[in-house]
Amino acid sequence: MNSLKKIIVTLLLIATSNSFAQYVQGEIKVKEQSKLEISLKSNKAVNLFADFRENKFPIQFVFTGNSLPLNSDKKIVVSFVFTTTLKKDGKVIASSKRSPMPFFPGDMLMPVETFDFISMLSYLKENSDATVSEIPKGNYEIILEAKPVGVKGEISVAKLNLKIN
């Protein structure tokens, strides 16, 4: 009976300590979807940039947290590293990682400039001034990620598929 009490107390301590663990969860969505097919009228990355700037494809970042620390202003702030990965025909051809950026929990719209896929698409081949922003033919996948810094948890990624004929 004594060993049963020890097991129960141990399980309660583990459950209690896990309930106070610092943890975030959330997602990145584009046009309210975690996976989106984008059709372009031309092969120009600058036109894709314009579509994002005109809010045809709003990027939404939302996260919540548990037992997150307060900053000196008594507000919850979590830093995130944003990563952009670009694949062409299934092969990674470019990737970038931003310096950590602080955010409050909640729901927010992100500017397309948070991620680097427009510049990645613009300079895929040797472009001259006359051909800058032309995207070569192929099937592209753009993966948008946010990873919390100093806190456990996961933010679901957004994936954009782009076909250039």
PDB file of C-alpha atoms in Angstrom:
ATOM      1  CA  MET A   1       0.000   0.000   0.000  1.00  0.00           C
ATOM      2  CA  ASN A   2       2.864   2.354   0.807  1.00  0.00           C
ATOM      3  CA  SER A   3       4.354   1.987  -2.713  1.00  0.00           C
ATOM      4  CA  LEU A   4       0.953   2.712  -4.251  1.00  0.00           C
ATOM      5  CA  LYS A   5       0.800   6.028  -2.354  1.00  0.00           C
ATOM      6  CA  LYS A   6       4.287   6.924  -3.617  1.00  0.00           C
ATOM      7  CA  ILE A   7       3.241   6.214  -7.201  1.00  0.00           C
ATOM      8  CA  ILE A   8       0.087   8.337  -6.863  1.00  0.00           C
ATOM      9  CA  VAL A   9       2.014  11.232  -5.274  1.00  0.00           C
ATOM     10  CA  THR A  10       4.666  11.015  -8.014  1.00  0.00           C
ATOM     11  CA  LEU A  11       2.025  11.067 -10.764  1.00  0.00           C
ATOM     12  CA  LEU A  12       0.296  14.062  -9.151  1.00  0.00           C
ATOM     13  CA  LEU A  13       3.607  15.940  -8.932  1.00  0.00           C
ATOM     14  CA  ILE A  14       4.354  15.242 -12.603  1.00  0.00           C
ATOM     15  CA  ALA A  15       0.854  16.339 -13.668  1.00  0.00           C
ATOM     16  CA  THR A  16       1.083  19.499 -11.548  1.00  0.00           C
ATOM     17  CA  SER A  17       4.527  20.447 -12.850  1.00  0.00           C
ATOM     18  CA  ASN A  18       3.408  19.898 -16.465  1.00  0.00           C
ATOM     19  CA  SER A  19       0.386  22.127 -15.994  1.00  0.00           C
ATOM     20  CA  PHE A  20       2.720  25.015 -15.083  1.00  0.00           C
ATOM     21  CA  ALA A  21       5.178  24.423 -17.924  1.00  0.00           C
ATOM     22  CA  GLN A  22       5.779  27.345 -20.273  1.00  0.00           C
ATOM     23  CA  TYR A  23       4.179  26.353 -23.539  1.00  0.00           C
ATOM     24  CA  VAL A  24       2.850  27.982 -26.730  1.00  0.00           C
ATOM     25  CA  GLN A  25       0.669  26.674 -29.509  1.00  0.00           C
ATOM     26  CA  GLY A  26      -0.641  28.285 -32.626  1.00  0.00           C
ATOM     27  CA  GLU A  27      -0.599  28.433 -36.390  1.00  0.00           C
ATOM     28  CA  ILE A  28       0.267  30.391 -39.485  1.00  0.00           C
ATOM     29  CA  LYS A  29      -2.414  30.543 -42.166  1.00  0.00           C
ATOM     30  CA  VAL A  30      -2.640  32.237 -45.537  1.00  0.00           C
ATOM     31  CA  LYS A  31      -6.129  33.239 -46.617  1.00  0.00           C
ATOM     32  CA  GLU A  32      -7.401  31.273 -43.587  1.00  0.00           C
ATOM     33  CA  GLN A  33      -5.801  28.042 -44.829  1.00  0.00           C
ATOM     34  CA  SER A  34      -2.722  26.110 -43.739  1.00  0.00           C
ATOM     35  CA  LYS A  35      -2.204  24.818 -47.288  1.00  0.00           C
ATOM     36  CA  LEU A  36      -3.009  26.979 -50.290  1.00  0.00           C
ATOM     37  CA  GLU A  37      -2.650  26.717 -54.065  1.00  0.00           C
ATOM     38  CA  ILE A  38      -1.805  30.061 -55.663  1.00  0.00           C
ATOM     39  CA  SER A  39      -2.338  30.741 -59.350  1.00  0.00           C
ATOM     40  CA  LEU A  40      -0.453  33.601 -60.964  1.00  0.00           C
ATOM     41  CA  LYS A  41      -1.465  35.487 -64.080  1.00  0.00           C
ATOM     42  CA  SER A  42       2.217  36.032 -64.887  1.00  0.00           C
ATOM     43  CA  ASN A  43       5.586  34.665 -63.830  1.00  0.00           C
ATOM     44  CA  LYS A  44       6.592  37.896 -62.060  1.00  0.00           C
ATOM     45  CA  ALA A  45       7.330  37.750 -58.335  1.00  0.00           C
ATOM     46  CA  VAL A  46       6.556  41.470 -58.082  1.00  0.00           C
ATOM     47  CA  ASN A  47       2.942  40.731 -59.099  1.00  0.00           C
ATOM     48  CA  LEU A  48       2.727  38.081 -56.365  1.00  0.00           C
ATOM     49  CA  PHE A  49       4.070  40.693 -53.924  1.00  0.00           C
ATOM     50  CA  ALA A  50       1.328  43.095 -55.049  1.00  0.00           C
ATOM     51  CA  ASP A  51      -1.326  40.417 -54.429  1.00  0.00           C
ATOM     52  CA  PHE A  52      -0.081  39.982 -50.850  1.00  0.00           C
ATOM     53  CA  ARG A  53       0.161  43.746 -50.255  1.00  0.00           C
ATOM     54  CA  GLU A  54      -3.405  44.192 -51.562  1.00  0.00           C
ATOM     55  CA  ASN A  55      -4.549  41.558 -49.010  1.00  0.00           C
ATOM     56  CA  LYS A  56      -5.629  38.956 -51.586  1.00  0.00           C
ATOM     57  CA  PHE A  57      -3.615  36.488 -49.488  1.00  0.00           C
ATOM     58  CA  PRO A  58      -3.594  37.735 -45.874  1.00  0.00           C
ATOM     59  CA  ILE A  59      -1.035  35.991 -43.648  1.00  0.00           C
ATOM     60  CA  GLN A  60      -2.432  35.309 -40.199  1.00  0.00           C
ATOM     61  CA  PHE A  61      -0.302  34.385 -37.163  1.00  0.00           C
ATOM     62  CA  VAL A  62      -2.050  33.295 -33.984  1.00  0.00           C
ATOM     63  CA  PHE A  63      -0.748  31.785 -30.779  1.00  0.00           C
ATOM     64  CA  THR A  64      -1.742  31.205 -27.192  1.00  0.00           C
ATOM     65  CA  GLY A  65       0.356  30.183 -24.242  1.00  0.00           C
ATOM     66  CA  ASN A  66       0.406  28.606 -20.835  1.00  0.00           C
ATOM     67  CA  SER A  67       2.383  29.921 -17.848  1.00  0.00           C
ATOM     68  CA  LEU A  68       4.346  32.358 -20.000  1.00  0.00           C
ATOM     69  CA  PRO A  69       6.645  34.830 -18.240  1.00  0.00           C
ATOM     70  CA  LEU A  70       5.830  38.540 -17.981  1.00  0.00           C
ATOM     71  CA  ASN A  71       8.172  41.258 -19.182  1.00  0.00           C
ATOM     72  CA  SER A  72       9.061  44.350 -17.132  1.00  0.00           C
ATOM     73  CA  ASP A  73       5.746  45.973 -18.227  1.00  0.00           C
ATOM     74  CA  LYS A  74       3.853  42.974 -16.809  1.00  0.00           C
ATOM     75  CA  LYS A  75       2.885  41.794 -20.305  1.00  0.00           C
ATOM     76  CA  ILE A  76       3.328  38.385 -21.876  1.00  0.00           C
ATOM     77  CA  VAL A  77       5.826  38.524 -24.734  1.00  0.00           C
ATOM     78  CA  VAL A  78       7.241  35.577 -26.677  1.00  0.00           C
ATOM     79  CA  SER A  79       9.990  35.828 -29.276  1.00  0.00           C
ATOM     80  CA  PHE A  80       9.711  33.866 -32.506  1.00  0.00           C
ATOM     81  CA  VAL A  81      12.160  33.031 -35.268  1.00  0.00           C
ATOM     82  CA  PHE A  82      10.463  33.070 -38.674  1.00  0.00           C
ATOM     83  CA  THR A  83      11.829  30.705 -41.304  1.00  0.00           C
ATOM     84  CA  THR A  84      10.989  30.583 -44.996  1.00  0.00           C
ATOM     85  CA  THR A  85      11.828  27.537 -47.109  1.00  0.00           C
ATOM     86  CA  LEU A  86      11.442  27.491 -50.881  1.00  0.00           C
ATOM     87  CA  LYS A  87      11.300  24.220 -52.815  1.00  0.00           C
ATOM     88  CA  LYS A  88      11.248  23.796 -56.569  1.00  0.00           C
ATOM     89  CA  ASP A  89      10.017  20.471 -57.916  1.00  0.00           C
ATOM     90  CA  GLY A  90      10.431  18.955 -54.428  1.00  0.00           C
ATOM     91  CA  LYS A  91      14.028  20.112 -53.838  1.00  0.00           C
ATOM     92  CA  VAL A  92      14.987  22.848 -51.343  1.00  0.00           C
ATOM     93  CA  ILE A  93      16.510  25.702 -53.350  1.00  0.00           C
ATOM     94  CA  ALA A  94      16.474  28.526 -50.802  1.00  0.00           C
ATOM     95  CA  SER A  95      15.904  29.102 -47.114  1.00  0.00           C
ATOM     96  CA  SER A  96      16.117  32.048 -44.751  1.00  0.00           C
ATOM     97  CA  LYS A  97      15.775  32.603 -41.040  1.00  0.00           C
ATOM     98  CA  ARG A  98      14.930  35.926 -39.399  1.00  0.00           C
ATOM     99  CA  SER A  99      16.303  37.201 -36.108  1.00  0.00           C
ATOM    100  CA  PRO A 100      13.912  36.634 -33.193  1.00  0.00           C
ATOM    101  CA  MET A 101      10.934  38.999 -33.100  1.00  0.00           C
ATOM    102  CA  PRO A 102       8.791  39.578 -29.964  1.00  0.00           C
ATOM    103  CA  PHE A 103       4.998  39.135 -30.081  1.00  0.00           C
ATOM    104  CA  PHE A 104       2.046  39.298 -27.708  1.00  0.00           C
ATOM    105  CA  PRO A 105      -0.263  36.258 -27.675  1.00  0.00           C
ATOM    106  CA  GLY A 106      -3.311  36.561 -29.886  1.00  0.00           C
ATOM    107  CA  ASP A 107      -4.276  36.849 -33.506  1.00  0.00           C
ATOM    108  CA  MET A 108      -2.455  39.185 -35.889  1.00  0.00           C
ATOM    109  CA  LEU A 109      -1.974  39.810 -39.590  1.00  0.00           C
ATOM    110  CA  MET A 110       1.628  39.604 -40.768  1.00  0.00           C
ATOM    111  CA  PRO A 111       3.108  41.615 -43.642  1.00  0.00           C
ATOM    112  CA  VAL A 112       4.457  39.498 -46.478  1.00  0.00           C
ATOM    113  CA  GLU A 113       7.889  41.026 -45.756  1.00  0.00           C
ATOM    114  CA  THR A 114       8.055  38.936 -42.545  1.00  0.00           C
ATOM    115  CA  PHE A 115       8.941  36.064 -44.857  1.00  0.00           C
ATOM    116  CA  ASP A 116      11.531  36.215 -47.630  1.00  0.00           C
ATOM    117  CA  PHE A 117       9.874  34.231 -50.410  1.00  0.00           C
ATOM    118  CA  ILE A 118       9.279  37.224 -52.716  1.00  0.00           C
ATOM    119  CA  SER A 119      13.004  38.012 -52.887  1.00  0.00           C
ATOM    120  CA  MET A 120      13.829  34.297 -53.149  1.00  0.00           C
ATOM    121  CA  LEU A 121      11.489  33.937 -56.127  1.00  0.00           C
ATOM    122  CA  SER A 122      12.763  37.183 -57.688  1.00  0.00           C
ATOM    123  CA  TYR A 123      16.388  36.092 -57.851  1.00  0.00           C
ATOM    124  CA  LEU A 124      16.187  32.405 -58.753  1.00  0.00           C
ATOM    125  CA  LYS A 125      18.159  32.725 -61.949  1.00  0.00           C
ATOM    126  CA  GLU A 126      20.620  35.209 -63.312  1.00  0.00           C
ATOM    127  CA  ASN A 127      18.271  38.112 -63.724  1.00  0.00           C
ATOM    128  CA  SER A 128      19.288  41.298 -65.453  1.00  0.00           C
ATOM    129  CA  ASP A 129      17.540  44.593 -64.816  1.00  0.00           C
ATOM    130  CA  ALA A 130      15.167  43.708 -67.671  1.00  0.00           C
ATOM    131  CA  THR A 131      14.212  40.287 -66.240  1.00  0.00           C
ATOM    132  CA  VAL A 132      14.294  40.949 -62.487  1.00  0.00           C
ATOM    133  CA  SER A 133      11.499  39.148 -60.619  1.00  0.00           C
ATOM    134  CA  GLU A 134      10.837  36.571 -63.357  1.00  0.00           C
ATOM    135  CA  ILE A 135      10.143  33.167 -61.839  1.00  0.00           C
ATOM    136  CA  PRO A 136      11.409  30.194 -63.891  1.00  0.00           C
ATOM    137  CA  LYS A 137       8.903  27.488 -64.876  1.00  0.00           C
ATOM    138  CA  GLY A 138       8.290  24.777 -62.288  1.00  0.00           C
ATOM    139  CA  ASN A 139       6.308  23.698 -59.253  1.00  0.00           C
ATOM    140  CA  TYR A 140       7.157  25.636 -56.105  1.00  0.00           C
ATOM    141  CA  GLU A 141       6.339  25.032 -52.466  1.00  0.00           C
ATOM    142  CA  ILE A 142       6.788  27.850 -49.959  1.00  0.00           C
ATOM    143  CA  ILE A 143       6.882  26.823 -46.287  1.00  0.00           C
ATOM    144  CA  LEU A 144       6.317  29.505 -43.638  1.00  0.00           C
ATOM    145  CA  GLU A 145       7.358  28.639 -40.074  1.00  0.00           C
ATOM    146  CA  ALA A 146       7.507  30.311 -36.663  1.00  0.00           C
ATOM    147  CA  LYS A 147       9.492  28.764 -33.803  1.00  0.00           C
ATOM    148  CA  PRO A 148       9.244  30.075 -30.245  1.00  0.00           C
ATOM    149  CA  VAL A 149      12.470  31.069 -28.492  1.00  0.00           C
ATOM    150  CA  GLY A 150      12.997  29.916 -24.914  1.00  0.00           C
ATOM    151  CA  VAL A 151       9.534  28.361 -24.657  1.00  0.00           C
ATOM    152  CA  LYS A 152       8.286  24.915 -25.597  1.00  0.00           C
ATOM    153  CA  GLY A 153       5.509  24.483 -28.082  1.00  0.00           C
ATOM    154  CA  GLU A 154       4.671  24.349 -31.721  1.00  0.00           C
ATOM    155  CA  ILE A 155       3.247  26.664 -34.337  1.00  0.00           C
ATOM    156  CA  SER A 156       1.668  24.853 -37.301  1.00  0.00           C
ATOM    157  CA  VAL A 157       3.291  25.833 -40.588  1.00  0.00           C
ATOM    158  CA  ALA A 158       1.661  27.266 -43.696  1.00  0.00           C
ATOM    159  CA  LYS A 159       2.430  25.798 -47.119  1.00  0.00           C
ATOM    160  CA  LEU A 160       1.859  27.606 -50.376  1.00  0.00           C
ATOM    161  CA  ASN A 161       1.961  25.808 -53.698  1.00  0.00           C
ATOM    162  CA  LEU A 162       2.747  27.807 -56.805  1.00  0.00           C
ATOM    163  CA  LYS A 163       2.863  26.475 -60.353  1.00  0.00           C
ATOM    164  CA  ILE A 164       4.616  28.476 -63.066  1.00  0.00           C
ATOM    165  CA  ASN A 165       4.043  27.307 -66.658  1.00  0.00           C
TER     166      ASN A 165
END
